[in-house]
RNA sequence: UGGGGUGUAGCCAAGCGGUAAGGCACGGGACUUUGACUCCCGCACUCGUAGGUUCAAAUCCUGCCACCCCAGCCA
């Protein structure tokens, strides 16, 4: 495990009740149970054909989490049985993302392709047992003979060919004597089953393609339904956790394992509901489309629900783990509120992020009664919730930047910020009173004028007077220029999948707002990527990799909650 | 019309025959040198629905309804 243990995080709210997968495992471990005396052994089996997203994070937390909870182990395995879709580039990104999330597989990193030789031998065993045959039907013919919801499949004309003939043909398939699609190895199960997966499913197909691991060693590749149970069994997996759509593949999963001799274990497949989150999409196909169309700026665009996107956005591994641990595990198709993910991030960052001041839409504030060439330092806490994080010095002088939103010429009701005649506290500095403002001929605000009260140094009010509003500011003399990128939901509609319109047209153009002329306090000049800060009163931000020393770029990870209602 | 699943609040989700946990969201209040945080309070007389069994049903039984998945040589 990484330094911040997955189980001991304050945010990983442990519930006193168990979910259904835990219940099953507990039962399996009991005396007389299916895995009595065995070590719980799970696996996370991604196909290396894309980037991991928050939905995978749920699976990772369940797979690794169940192993951890029962003092077991969890393998990482690339399910690379389809060379035409997979690539090495995904392998490393998947490993990086899982490590970043805080999980480790020790030396148990495998490829399904490592088992190709054994899978081939086991397939021969099925043929010899007269449980599989080589079928020469074309893909369309197989489809046509599979039957319908109400009618059974019709048998392949090759179904009853002699096992020796199938064995020979299967060997020749392997030798590369036939072109793609010419024939398949099929299981002989039940043509009348209401479950299509049992109607003589294809076990092997011919694919003359270069495989990223095995090169051109193979031109026949096992199908998921045949390969997956074997991968699990060969790794002595006890509990094979997957998503709901594989529920009706379970009979086939069990069939493969039950009909083969010499397997080291008989894993139990358990299915749970995959994660959905509103205002986004979580399908590889759609995420890929967003990237390839250029609607977003790559897989790690901070608006993307990919782990690389969330990471760049400023999501912490801890917040994502916390989220996954708290959404629950069940078999109900569900869509979690995006604001729950945001809640988990705020919860973490509120506890751990240092506070700084930054001004997004700067307007000049001039303290007319403050000496022109004077400057002074104020001490400000790094995190009021954690005094042990200490304090730092910030500079103050006659001219400051404050946020446009904190000033109104005509304030609405309950506006506690700056307006002509009103007093406000500059955080950690002085109480000031607005004495006026200047606009250009078009009515655009140029500068605000104020006078400070020297008796209120540090923001205190020795006379006990209550100051309703406290605003953030940055000293114009020492301010550092920055670009700030504000993000919002990629889709303003809650469920882009449900719309009649093409989901690509539903991307909210306001999901990214770039502010170029922001001013941040000088302490941020030397910060590093991935460090999260709270910009006081605004939200949580982190430095983007696009940053350069002369041009800082910050991403807003999430805003602060705001109960202000005019 | 076949097979496999699932229905508890706006969203997740406990509950496993003894009288509806918790979280998010939302509303109200307290506190506040962040309109943040924190802290209080409120938020399902009812569990898809109709019956049945029982002293007692979200939990057991039966019927019905709704929704999701399955007819790739994808995973």
Coordinates of C-alpha atoms (C1' of nucleotides) in Angstrom, one line a residue:
Chain A
X1 CA 0.0 0.0 0.0
X2 CA 1.0 3.6 -0.5
X3 CA 2.0 5.7 2.5
X4 CA -1.5 6.9 3.2
X5 CA -3.1 3.5 3.9
X6 CA -6.3 2.9 2.1
X7 CA -8.1 1.7 5.2
X8 CA -6.9 4.2 7.7
X9 CA -8.0 7.4 6.0
X10 CA -10.4 9.4 8.0
X11 CA -12.5 9.9 5.0
X12 CA -13.1 6.3 4.3
X13 CA -16.2 6.0 6.3
X14 CA -16.5 2.4 7.3
X15 CA -20.1 1.3 7.8
X16 CA -21.0 -1.2 10.4
X17 CA -23.0 -3.2 7.9
X18 CA -21.7 -5.4 5.2
X19 CA -22.7 -5.4 1.6
X20 CA -23.8 -8.5 -0.3
X21 CA -20.4 -9.4 -1.7
X22 CA -18.9 -9.3 1.8
X23 CA -21.7 -11.5 3.0
X24 CA -21.0 -14.0 0.3
X25 CA -17.3 -14.1 1.0
X26 CA -17.9 -14.4 4.8
X27 CA -20.1 -17.4 4.0
X28 CA -17.6 -18.9 1.7
X29 CA -14.9 -18.7 4.4
X30 CA -17.0 -20.4 7.1
X31 CA -16.5 -24.1 8.0
X32 CA -18.0 -26.1 5.2
X33 CA -18.0 -23.0 2.9
X34 CA -16.8 -23.1 -0.7
X35 CA -13.4 -21.5 0.3
X36 CA -13.0 -22.7 3.8
X37 CA -9.3 -22.3 4.9
X38 CA -8.4 -20.5 1.6
X39 CA -7.0 -17.0 1.3
X40 CA -9.3 -14.6 -0.4
X41 CA -7.9 -13.9 -3.8
X42 CA -9.4 -11.4 -6.3
X43 CA -8.2 -9.7 -9.4
X44 CA -8.7 -6.5 -11.4
X45 CA -8.7 -7.5 -15.1
X46 CA -8.8 -4.4 -17.4
X47 CA -8.6 -4.8 -21.1
X48 CA -5.7 -2.6 -22.2
X49 CA -7.7 -0.7 -24.8
X50 CA -8.3 2.6 -23.2
X51 CA -7.8 4.8 -20.2
X52 CA -9.3 4.1 -16.7
X53 CA -12.1 6.2 -15.5
X54 CA -14.0 6.8 -12.2
X55 CA -16.1 3.7 -13.0
X56 CA -13.0 1.6 -13.0
X57 CA -12.0 3.2 -9.7
X58 CA -15.2 1.7 -8.2
X59 CA -14.2 -1.7 -9.5
X60 CA -10.6 -1.3 -8.3
X61 CA -11.7 -0.3 -4.8
X62 CA -14.0 -3.3 -4.7
X63 CA -11.5 -5.8 -6.1
X64 CA -8.5 -4.6 -4.0
X65 CA -10.7 -3.6 -1.1
X66 CA -12.3 -7.0 -0.7
X67 CA -8.9 -8.7 -0.7
X68 CA -7.6 -6.2 1.8
X69 CA -10.6 -6.5 4.1
X70 CA -10.2 -10.3 4.3
X71 CA -6.4 -10.3 4.5
X72 CA -6.2 -11.6 1.0
X73 CA -4.5 -10.5 -2.2
X74 CA -5.5 -9.0 -5.5
X75 CA -3.9 -9.5 -8.9
X76 CA -3.6 -7.0 -11.6
X77 CA -4.2 -8.7 -15.0
X78 CA -4.3 -7.3 -18.5
X79 CA -7.2 -9.1 -20.3
X80 CA -5.4 -9.0 -23.6
X81 CA -7.3 -11.5 -25.7
X82 CA -8.2 -9.3 -28.6
X83 CA -5.1 -8.0 -30.4
X84 CA -7.0 -5.9 -32.8
X85 CA -8.1 -3.5 -30.1
X86 CA -5.3 -3.5 -27.6
X87 CA -2.0 -1.7 -27.2
X88 CA 0.9 -1.4 -24.8
X89 CA 0.4 2.3 -24.3
X90 CA -2.6 1.6 -22.2
X91 CA -0.8 -0.9 -20.0
X92 CA 1.4 1.7 -18.4
X93 CA -1.3 4.2 -18.0
X94 CA -3.5 1.7 -16.3
X95 CA -0.6 0.7 -13.9
X96 CA 0.1 4.4 -13.2
X97 CA -3.5 5.1 -12.4
X98 CA -3.9 2.2 -10.1
X99 CA -0.8 3.1 -8.2
X100 CA -1.9 6.7 -8.0
X101 CA -5.2 5.5 -6.5
X102 CA -3.2 3.9 -3.8
X103 CA -3.2 0.2 -4.6
X104 CA -0.4 -2.2 -5.2
X105 CA -0.3 -5.7 -6.7
X106 CA 3.2 -6.6 -5.6
X107 CA 4.6 -9.1 -8.1
X108 CA 1.2 -10.3 -9.2
X109 CA 1.0 -8.6 -12.5
X110 CA -0.2 -10.9 -15.3
X111 CA -1.3 -10.9 -18.9
X112 CA -4.1 -13.2 -20.1
X113 CA -1.9 -13.9 -23.1
X114 CA 0.6 -15.7 -20.8
X115 CA -2.0 -18.5 -20.6
X116 CA -2.5 -18.9 -24.3
X117 CA -0.5 -22.2 -24.4
X118 CA -2.5 -23.7 -21.5
X119 CA -5.8 -22.4 -22.9
X120 CA -5.0 -24.1 -26.2
X121 CA -4.3 -27.4 -24.5
X122 CA -7.5 -27.2 -22.4
X123 CA -9.5 -26.5 -25.6
X124 CA -8.1 -29.7 -27.0
X125 CA -9.3 -31.4 -23.9
X126 CA -12.8 -30.1 -24.5
X127 CA -12.7 -31.4 -28.0
X128 CA -11.5 -34.8 -26.9
X129 CA -14.4 -34.9 -24.4
X130 CA -16.7 -34.1 -27.3
X131 CA -17.6 -30.8 -25.7
X132 CA -16.3 -28.6 -28.5
X133 CA -16.0 -28.8 -32.2
X134 CA -14.5 -26.8 -35.1
X135 CA -17.3 -25.0 -36.9
X136 CA -16.9 -23.8 -40.5
X137 CA -19.9 -21.5 -40.4
X138 CA -19.3 -17.9 -41.4
X139 CA -20.1 -15.1 -38.9
X140 CA -23.4 -14.3 -40.6
X141 CA -24.3 -17.9 -40.7
X142 CA -23.7 -18.3 -37.0
X143 CA -25.8 -15.3 -36.3
X144 CA -28.6 -16.7 -38.4
X145 CA -28.6 -20.1 -36.8
X146 CA -28.5 -18.8 -33.2
X147 CA -32.3 -18.6 -33.0
X148 CA -34.3 -15.9 -31.4
X149 CA -35.8 -15.1 -28.1
X150 CA -38.6 -17.6 -28.7
X151 CA -36.9 -20.1 -31.0
X152 CA -34.0 -22.4 -30.3
X153 CA -30.8 -22.4 -32.3
X154 CA -30.4 -24.7 -35.2
X155 CA -27.3 -27.0 -35.0
X156 CA -24.2 -26.3 -36.9
X157 CA -23.7 -28.8 -39.7
X158 CA -20.3 -29.4 -38.2
X159 CA -21.6 -30.0 -34.7
X160 CA -21.2 -33.8 -34.8
X161 CA -18.0 -34.1 -36.8
X162 CA -15.6 -36.6 -35.3
X163 CA -13.4 -35.3 -32.5
X164 CA -10.3 -36.3 -34.4
X165 CA -11.3 -34.2 -37.3
X166 CA -11.9 -31.2 -35.0
X167 CA -8.6 -31.8 -33.3
X168 CA -6.8 -31.7 -36.6
X169 CA -8.6 -28.7 -37.8
X170 CA -8.1 -26.8 -34.6
X171 CA -4.4 -27.6 -34.9
X172 CA -4.4 -26.3 -38.5
X173 CA -6.2 -23.2 -37.3
X174 CA -3.4 -22.6 -34.9
X175 CA -0.8 -23.2 -37.7
X176 CA -2.3 -20.4 -39.6
X177 CA -3.7 -22.4 -42.5
X178 CA -7.0 -20.6 -42.6
X179 CA -8.0 -16.9 -43.1
X180 CA -9.8 -14.8 -40.5
X181 CA -13.4 -15.8 -40.1
X182 CA -13.0 -19.1 -41.9
X183 CA -13.8 -21.3 -38.8
X184 CA -14.1 -21.2 -35.1
X185 CA -13.9 -23.6 -32.2
X186 CA -17.4 -23.8 -30.6
X187 CA -18.6 -25.4 -27.4
X188 CA -21.3 -27.9 -27.6
X189 CA -23.7 -27.0 -24.9
X190 CA -27.5 -26.4 -25.3
X191 CA -29.1 -25.1 -28.4
X192 CA -32.5 -24.7 -26.7
X193 CA -31.3 -22.6 -23.8
X194 CA -33.1 -19.4 -23.2
X195 CA -29.6 -18.1 -22.5
X196 CA -27.9 -17.3 -25.8
X197 CA -24.5 -17.7 -24.2
X198 CA -25.2 -21.4 -23.9
X199 CA -26.2 -21.9 -27.6
X200 CA -22.9 -23.4 -28.7
X201 CA -20.8 -20.3 -28.0
X202 CA -17.6 -19.5 -29.9
X203 CA -14.5 -20.3 -27.9
X204 CA -11.8 -19.5 -30.4
X205 CA -11.6 -17.3 -33.5
X206 CA -9.0 -16.8 -36.1
X207 CA -7.3 -13.4 -36.0
X208 CA -4.2 -12.7 -38.0
X209 CA -3.1 -9.7 -36.1
X210 CA 0.0 -8.6 -34.3
X211 CA -0.4 -9.0 -30.5
X212 CA 1.4 -6.4 -28.3
X213 CA 2.8 -9.2 -26.1
X214 CA 2.9 -12.4 -28.1
X215 CA 3.7 -10.8 -31.5
X216 CA 2.8 -13.2 -34.3
X217 CA 3.0 -16.4 -32.2
X218 CA -0.7 -16.9 -32.4
X219 CA -3.4 -16.4 -35.0
X220 CA -6.2 -17.9 -33.0
X221 CA -7.4 -16.1 -29.9
X222 CA -9.7 -17.2 -27.1
X223 CA -13.1 -15.4 -26.5
X224 CA -13.7 -13.7 -23.2
X225 CA -16.2 -16.4 -22.1
X226 CA -13.7 -19.1 -22.5
X227 CA -10.6 -17.2 -21.5
X228 CA -11.8 -15.4 -18.4
X229 CA -12.8 -18.3 -16.2
X230 CA -9.5 -20.0 -17.1
X231 CA -7.4 -16.9 -16.3
X232 CA -9.2 -16.7 -12.9
X233 CA -8.8 -20.4 -12.2
X234 CA -5.1 -20.5 -13.3
X235 CA -4.4 -17.7 -10.9
X236 CA -6.3 -19.5 -8.1
X237 CA -8.7 -16.6 -7.8
X238 CA -11.4 -17.3 -5.3
X239 CA -13.8 -14.4 -6.0
X240 CA -14.1 -13.0 -9.5
X241 CA -16.0 -9.8 -9.2
X242 CA -17.5 -8.2 -12.3
X243 CA -20.3 -6.1 -13.5
X244 CA -24.0 -6.9 -13.9
X245 CA -23.9 -7.5 -17.7
X246 CA -21.9 -10.7 -17.1
X247 CA -24.6 -12.2 -15.0
X248 CA -26.0 -14.4 -17.7
X249 CA -22.4 -15.3 -18.7
X250 CA -22.0 -17.0 -15.3
X251 CA -23.5 -20.4 -16.4
X252 CA -20.9 -20.5 -19.2
X253 CA -18.1 -19.3 -16.8
X254 CA -19.0 -22.2 -14.5
X255 CA -19.4 -24.6 -17.5
X256 CA -15.9 -24.0 -18.7
X257 CA -14.4 -24.6 -15.2
X258 CA -16.6 -27.6 -14.4
X259 CA -15.8 -29.4 -17.6
X260 CA -12.0 -29.0 -17.5
X261 CA -9.7 -31.2 -15.5
X262 CA -6.6 -30.1 -13.7
X263 CA -7.6 -26.5 -12.8
X264 CA -6.2 -25.3 -9.5
X265 CA -9.3 -23.5 -8.3
X266 CA -13.0 -23.1 -9.0
X267 CA -13.6 -19.3 -8.6
X268 CA -17.0 -17.8 -7.8
X269 CA -18.1 -15.0 -10.1
X270 CA -20.1 -12.3 -8.4
X271 CA -21.7 -9.4 -10.2
X272 CA -22.3 -5.9 -9.0
X273 CA -23.7 -2.7 -10.6
X274 CA -21.3 -0.5 -12.4
X275 CA -21.1 3.2 -11.5
X276 CA -22.9 5.9 -13.3
X277 CA -22.6 9.6 -12.5
X278 CA -24.8 12.3 -13.7
X279 CA -23.7 15.2 -16.0
X280 CA -21.0 13.0 -17.5
X281 CA -20.5 9.9 -19.6
X282 CA -18.6 6.8 -18.6
X283 CA -18.3 4.7 -21.7
X284 CA -15.0 4.1 -23.3
X285 CA -16.5 4.7 -26.7
X286 CA -18.0 8.1 -25.8
X287 CA -14.9 9.3 -24.0
X288 CA -12.8 8.3 -27.0
X289 CA -15.2 10.2 -29.2
X290 CA -14.8 13.4 -27.1
X291 CA -11.1 13.1 -27.3
X292 CA -10.8 12.3 -31.0
X293 CA -13.2 15.0 -32.0
X294 CA -11.2 17.6 -30.1
X295 CA -14.2 18.7 -28.0
X296 CA -12.0 18.1 -25.0
X297 CA -8.2 18.5 -24.8
X298 CA -7.2 14.9 -24.5
X299 CA -7.8 12.0 -22.1
X300 CA -6.5 14.1 -19.2
X301 CA -8.7 17.1 -19.9
X302 CA -9.7 18.1 -16.3
X303 CA -13.4 17.9 -17.3
X304 CA -13.0 14.2 -18.2
X305 CA -14.1 11.5 -15.7
X306 CA -10.9 9.6 -16.5
X307 CA -8.5 9.1 -13.6
X308 CA -5.9 11.1 -15.5
X309 CA -8.5 13.9 -16.0
X310 CA -9.6 13.9 -12.4
X311 CA -5.9 13.8 -11.2
X312 CA -5.2 16.9 -13.4
X313 CA -8.3 18.6 -12.1
X314 CA -7.0 18.2 -8.6
X315 CA -8.9 15.3 -7.3
X316 CA -7.0 13.4 -4.7
X317 CA -6.7 9.6 -4.5
X318 CA -8.1 9.8 -1.0
X319 CA -11.2 11.6 -2.2
X320 CA -11.9 9.1 -4.9
X321 CA -11.4 6.2 -2.6
X322 CA -13.7 7.8 -0.1
X323 CA -16.3 8.3 -2.8
X324 CA -16.0 4.7 -4.0
X325 CA -16.2 3.4 -0.4
X326 CA -19.3 5.4 0.3
X327 CA -21.5 4.9 -2.8
X328 CA -22.2 1.4 -1.7
X329 CA -22.1 -1.9 -3.6
X330 CA -25.3 -3.4 -4.8
X331 CA -27.0 -4.8 -7.9
X332 CA -29.3 -1.8 -8.5
X333 CA -28.6 0.2 -11.6
X334 CA -27.9 3.6 -10.1
X335 CA -26.6 7.0 -11.0
X336 CA -24.8 8.9 -8.3
X337 CA -25.0 12.7 -8.0
X338 CA -21.9 14.4 -9.2
X339 CA -22.1 16.7 -6.2
X340 CA -21.4 13.7 -4.0
X341 CA -18.0 13.3 -5.8
X342 CA -17.4 17.0 -5.2
X343 CA -18.4 16.6 -1.6
X344 CA -15.8 14.0 -1.1
X345 CA -13.1 16.2 -2.6
X346 CA -14.1 19.2 -0.5
X347 CA -14.1 17.1 2.6
X348 CA -10.5 16.0 1.9
X349 CA -9.2 19.4 0.8
X350 CA -10.9 21.3 3.6
X351 CA -8.9 19.2 6.0
X352 CA -5.7 19.1 4.1
X353 CA -5.3 22.1 1.7
X354 CA -3.5 25.2 2.7
X355 CA -5.3 28.5 2.3
X356 CA -3.9 31.2 0.0
X357 CA -5.4 34.3 -1.6
X358 CA -5.9 34.9 -5.2
X359 CA -8.1 37.3 -7.2
X360 CA -9.8 36.0 -10.3
X361 CA -11.3 39.1 -11.7
X362 CA -9.1 41.9 -10.4
X363 CA -10.1 45.4 -9.8
X364 CA -7.7 47.9 -8.2
X365 CA -8.4 49.0 -4.7
X366 CA -6.6 52.2 -3.5
X367 CA -6.2 52.9 0.2
X368 CA -6.0 56.7 0.0
X369 CA -4.9 57.3 3.6
X370 CA -2.1 54.7 3.4
X371 CA 1.3 56.1 2.7
X372 CA 2.4 55.8 -0.9
X373 CA 5.8 54.1 -0.4
X374 CA 4.9 52.0 2.7
X375 CA 4.5 48.3 2.9
X376 CA 4.0 45.9 5.8
X377 CA 3.7 42.3 6.5
X378 CA 0.8 40.4 8.0
X379 CA 0.9 37.0 9.4
X380 CA -1.8 34.7 8.1
X381 CA -2.7 31.1 9.0
X382 CA -2.1 28.4 6.4
X383 CA -5.1 26.5 7.5
X384 CA -7.4 27.7 10.3
X385 CA -8.6 24.1 10.8
X386 CA -5.0 22.9 11.4
X387 CA -3.0 25.4 13.5
X388 CA 0.0 23.0 13.3
X389 CA 0.3 23.9 9.7
X390 CA 1.6 27.3 10.8
X391 CA 1.5 30.7 9.3
X392 CA 3.1 32.7 6.6
X393 CA 3.8 36.4 5.8
X394 CA 1.9 38.3 3.2
X395 CA 2.6 41.8 2.0
X396 CA 0.3 44.8 2.1
X397 CA 0.6 48.2 0.6
X398 CA -1.4 51.1 -0.7
X399 CA -2.7 49.5 -3.8
X400 CA -4.4 46.1 -3.8
X401 CA -6.3 43.8 -6.1
X402 CA -9.7 42.6 -5.0
X403 CA -12.3 40.6 -6.8
X404 CA -14.9 42.4 -9.0
X405 CA -17.6 40.3 -7.4
X406 CA -16.8 41.8 -4.0
X407 CA -17.7 45.3 -5.0
X408 CA -21.1 46.8 -6.0
X409 CA -22.0 50.3 -6.7
X410 CA -25.6 49.5 -6.0
X411 CA -25.5 46.5 -3.6
X412 CA -28.4 44.1 -3.5
X413 CA -30.0 43.2 -0.2
X414 CA -27.8 41.3 2.3
X415 CA -24.6 42.2 0.4
X416 CA -21.9 42.2 3.0
X417 CA -19.1 43.1 0.8
X418 CA -17.7 46.5 -0.4
X419 CA -19.9 49.3 -1.6
X420 CA -19.7 53.1 -1.2
X421 CA -19.8 54.0 2.4
X422 CA -19.6 50.4 3.7
X423 CA -17.0 48.9 5.9
X424 CA -15.4 45.6 5.2
X425 CA -12.4 43.6 6.5
X426 CA -9.5 42.8 4.3
X427 CA -8.7 39.3 5.5
X428 CA -5.9 39.4 8.1
X429 CA -5.1 43.1 7.3
X430 CA -7.3 46.1 8.1
X431 CA -10.9 47.2 8.2
X432 CA -11.5 49.6 5.4
X433 CA -14.4 51.9 4.3
X434 CA -15.2 52.5 0.7
X435 CA -15.0 56.2 -0.1
X436 CA -15.6 56.1 -3.8
X437 CA -14.8 54.7 -7.2
X438 CA -13.8 55.8 -10.7
X439 CA -15.3 54.6 -14.0
X440 CA -14.3 55.3 -17.6
X441 CA -16.6 57.0 -20.0
X442 CA -18.3 53.8 -20.8
X443 CA -19.1 53.2 -17.2
X444 CA -16.5 50.4 -16.7
X445 CA -15.1 50.3 -13.2
X446 CA -11.5 51.5 -13.1
X447 CA -10.7 51.6 -9.5
X448 CA -12.1 51.7 -6.0
X449 CA -11.1 54.1 -3.3
X450 CA -11.1 53.4 0.4
X451 CA -9.6 54.5 3.7
X452 CA -8.3 52.1 6.3
X453 CA -8.6 52.2 10.0
X454 CA -5.1 51.9 11.6
X455 CA -6.6 50.7 14.8
X456 CA -7.7 47.5 13.1
X457 CA -4.3 46.0 12.3
X458 CA -4.6 42.3 11.6
X459 CA -8.3 42.7 11.1
X460 CA -9.1 43.1 14.8
X461 CA -11.7 45.6 16.0
X462 CA -10.5 46.8 19.4
X463 CA -13.8 48.7 19.9
X464 CA -15.7 45.6 19.5
X465 CA -17.5 46.7 16.3
X466 CA -18.9 43.9 14.2
X467 CA -17.7 43.7 10.6
X468 CA -20.1 41.7 8.5
X469 CA -17.9 41.0 5.6
X470 CA -14.4 39.8 5.1
X471 CA -12.9 39.8 1.6
X472 CA -9.7 38.4 0.1
X473 CA -7.1 40.6 -1.6
X474 CA -3.6 40.5 -3.1
X475 CA -1.0 43.2 -2.7
X476 CA -0.5 44.8 -6.2
X477 CA 3.2 45.4 -5.5
X478 CA 4.0 41.7 -5.1
X479 CA 1.1 39.9 -6.9
X480 CA 1.9 37.2 -9.4
X481 CA 0.1 36.9 -12.7
X482 CA -1.8 33.7 -13.3
X483 CA -4.2 32.1 -15.6
X484 CA -7.1 30.3 -14.0
X485 CA -9.3 27.7 -15.6
X486 CA -12.7 27.3 -14.2
X487 CA -14.4 24.0 -14.9
X488 CA -18.0 22.9 -14.7
X489 CA -19.9 19.8 -15.6
X490 CA -19.0 18.6 -19.1
X491 CA -22.8 18.2 -19.7
X492 CA -25.3 20.6 -18.3
X493 CA -28.0 17.9 -18.8
X494 CA -28.1 15.3 -16.1
X495 CA -28.2 12.3 -18.4
X496 CA -26.6 12.8 -21.8
X497 CA -27.1 9.1 -22.6
X498 CA -30.9 9.5 -22.4
X499 CA -31.2 12.4 -24.7
X500 CA -32.5 12.1 -28.3
X501 CA -29.7 14.4 -29.4
X502 CA -26.2 13.2 -30.1
X503 CA -24.3 13.4 -26.8
X504 CA -21.5 15.3 -28.5
X505 CA -23.8 18.2 -29.2
X506 CA -24.7 18.4 -25.5
X507 CA -21.3 19.3 -24.2
X508 CA -21.6 22.5 -22.2
X509 CA -19.4 25.2 -23.9
X510 CA -19.3 26.8 -20.4
X511 CA -17.7 23.8 -18.9
X512 CA -14.3 25.5 -19.4
X513 CA -13.8 29.2 -18.7
X514 CA -10.3 30.6 -18.9
X515 CA -9.4 33.7 -16.9
X516 CA -6.2 35.2 -18.1
X517 CA -5.5 38.1 -15.9
X518 CA -5.7 36.7 -12.4
X519 CA -3.5 37.9 -9.5
X520 CA -2.3 35.5 -6.9
X521 CA -0.2 36.0 -3.8
X522 CA 3.6 35.7 -4.3
X523 CA 3.9 32.5 -2.2
X524 CA 2.4 30.6 -5.1
X525 CA 5.2 31.5 -7.5
X526 CA 7.1 28.4 -6.4
X527 CA 4.3 25.8 -6.0
X528 CA 4.3 22.4 -7.7
X529 CA 1.8 20.5 -9.8
X530 CA -0.7 18.4 -7.9
X531 CA -0.5 20.5 -4.7
X532 CA -3.9 21.6 -3.8
X533 CA -4.7 25.0 -2.3
X534 CA -7.9 26.7 -1.2
X535 CA -8.1 30.1 -2.7
X536 CA -9.8 31.8 0.1
X537 CA -13.6 32.1 -0.4
X538 CA -13.3 30.8 -4.0
X539 CA -12.6 27.1 -4.1
X540 CA -9.8 24.6 -4.3
X541 CA -7.2 24.9 -7.0
X542 CA -4.0 23.2 -8.2
X543 CA -1.3 24.1 -10.6
X544 CA -1.8 22.7 -14.1
X545 CA 1.1 21.0 -15.9
X546 CA 0.7 23.7 -18.6
X547 CA 2.2 26.1 -16.1
X548 CA 5.6 27.8 -16.8
X549 CA 7.6 29.8 -14.4
X550 CA 6.6 33.0 -16.1
X551 CA 3.0 32.0 -16.5
X552 CA 1.3 30.1 -13.8
X553 CA -1.9 28.2 -14.7
X554 CA -4.3 27.0 -12.0
X555 CA -7.2 24.6 -12.3
X556 CA -10.2 25.0 -10.1
X557 CA -10.8 21.6 -8.8
X558 CA -14.1 22.4 -7.1
X559 CA -15.7 25.6 -5.8
X560 CA -16.5 26.3 -2.2
X561 CA -20.1 25.9 -1.2
X562 CA -21.8 29.3 -1.2
X563 CA -25.0 29.9 0.8
X564 CA -25.2 33.6 -0.3
X565 CA -28.6 34.2 -1.9
X566 CA -29.2 37.9 -2.8
Chain B
rU1 C1' -43.9 -14.6 -26.2
rG2 C1' -37.4 -16.9 -24.0
rG3 C1' -33.4 -16.2 -20.3
rG4 C1' -31.0 -13.3 -16.5
rG5 C1' -31.5 -9.2 -13.0
rU6 C1' -33.6 -5.0 -10.0
rG7 C1' -37.6 -2.0 -7.5
rU8 C1' -36.8 1.5 0.3
rA9 C1' -37.0 9.8 0.0
rG10 C1' -34.7 14.2 -5.4
rC11 C1' -29.8 10.8 -5.5
rC12 C1' -26.9 6.7 -3.2
rA13 C1' -28.0 3.1 0.7
rA14 C1' -28.9 0.1 5.5
rG15 C1' -32.6 -3.2 6.8
rC16 C1' -32.6 -10.5 6.6
rG17 C1' -40.5 -11.4 11.0
rG18 C1' -40.8 -7.1 16.2
rU19 C1' -42.9 -1.5 14.3
rA20 C1' -38.0 2.6 8.4
rA21 C1' -29.9 3.6 9.9
rG22 C1' -26.5 6.8 7.6
rG23 C1' -24.6 10.0 3.6
rC24 C1' -25.5 13.6 -0.5
rA25 C1' -29.0 17.3 -1.9
rC26 C1' -32.5 20.6 0.1
rG27 C1' -34.9 24.0 4.0
rG28 C1' -34.3 26.6 8.8
rG29 C1' -31.1 28.3 12.9
rA30 C1' -26.2 29.1 15.8
rC31 C1' -21.1 30.3 15.1
rU32 C1' -17.6 32.7 11.9
rU33 C1' -11.3 37.5 10.5
rU34 C1' -13.4 32.3 4.4
rG35 C1' -21.4 33.9 3.1
rA36 C1' -16.3 28.1 3.8
rC37 C1' -15.7 24.8 7.9
rU38 C1' -18.2 23.2 12.4
rC39 C1' -22.7 22.7 15.2
rC40 C1' -28.0 22.1 16.0
rC41 C1' -33.0 21.3 13.8
rG42 C1' -36.3 19.6 9.8
rC43 C1' -36.8 16.3 5.7
rA44 C1' -40.4 8.1 4.0
rC45 C1' -46.9 6.9 9.3
rU46 C1' -44.2 3.8 4.8
rC47 C1' -40.8 0.4 1.4
rG48 C1' -43.2 -0.6 -7.2
rU49 C1' -48.4 -2.6 -6.8
rA50 C1' -52.7 -5.9 -5.3
rG51 C1' -53.9 -9.7 -2.3
rG52 C1' -52.5 -13.6 1.3
rU53 C1' -50.0 -15.9 5.9
rU54 C1' -49.0 -13.9 11.0
rC55 C1' -50.4 -11.2 17.4
rA56 C1' -46.9 -8.6 14.2
rA57 C1' -44.6 -8.0 7.1
rA58 C1' -40.0 -3.5 3.7
rU59 C1' -38.7 -8.5 5.4
rC60 C1' -42.5 -14.9 4.2
rC61 C1' -46.2 -16.5 -0.1
rU62 C1' -49.0 -15.5 -4.7
rG63 C1' -50.4 -12.4 -8.8
rC64 C1' -49.5 -8.1 -11.4
rC65 C1' -46.6 -3.6 -13.0
rA66 C1' -42.1 -1.0 -14.2
rC67 C1' -37.1 -0.7 -15.5
rC68 C1' -32.1 -2.8 -16.9
rC69 C1' -29.0 -6.7 -19.5
rC70 C1' -28.6 -10.8 -23.4
rA71 C1' -29.3 -13.1 -30.2
rG72 C1' -20.2 -10.0 -31.5
rC73 C1' -15.8 -14.6 -34.5
rC74 C1' -16.0 -7.5 -28.3
rA75 C1' -14.8 -7.4 -23.2

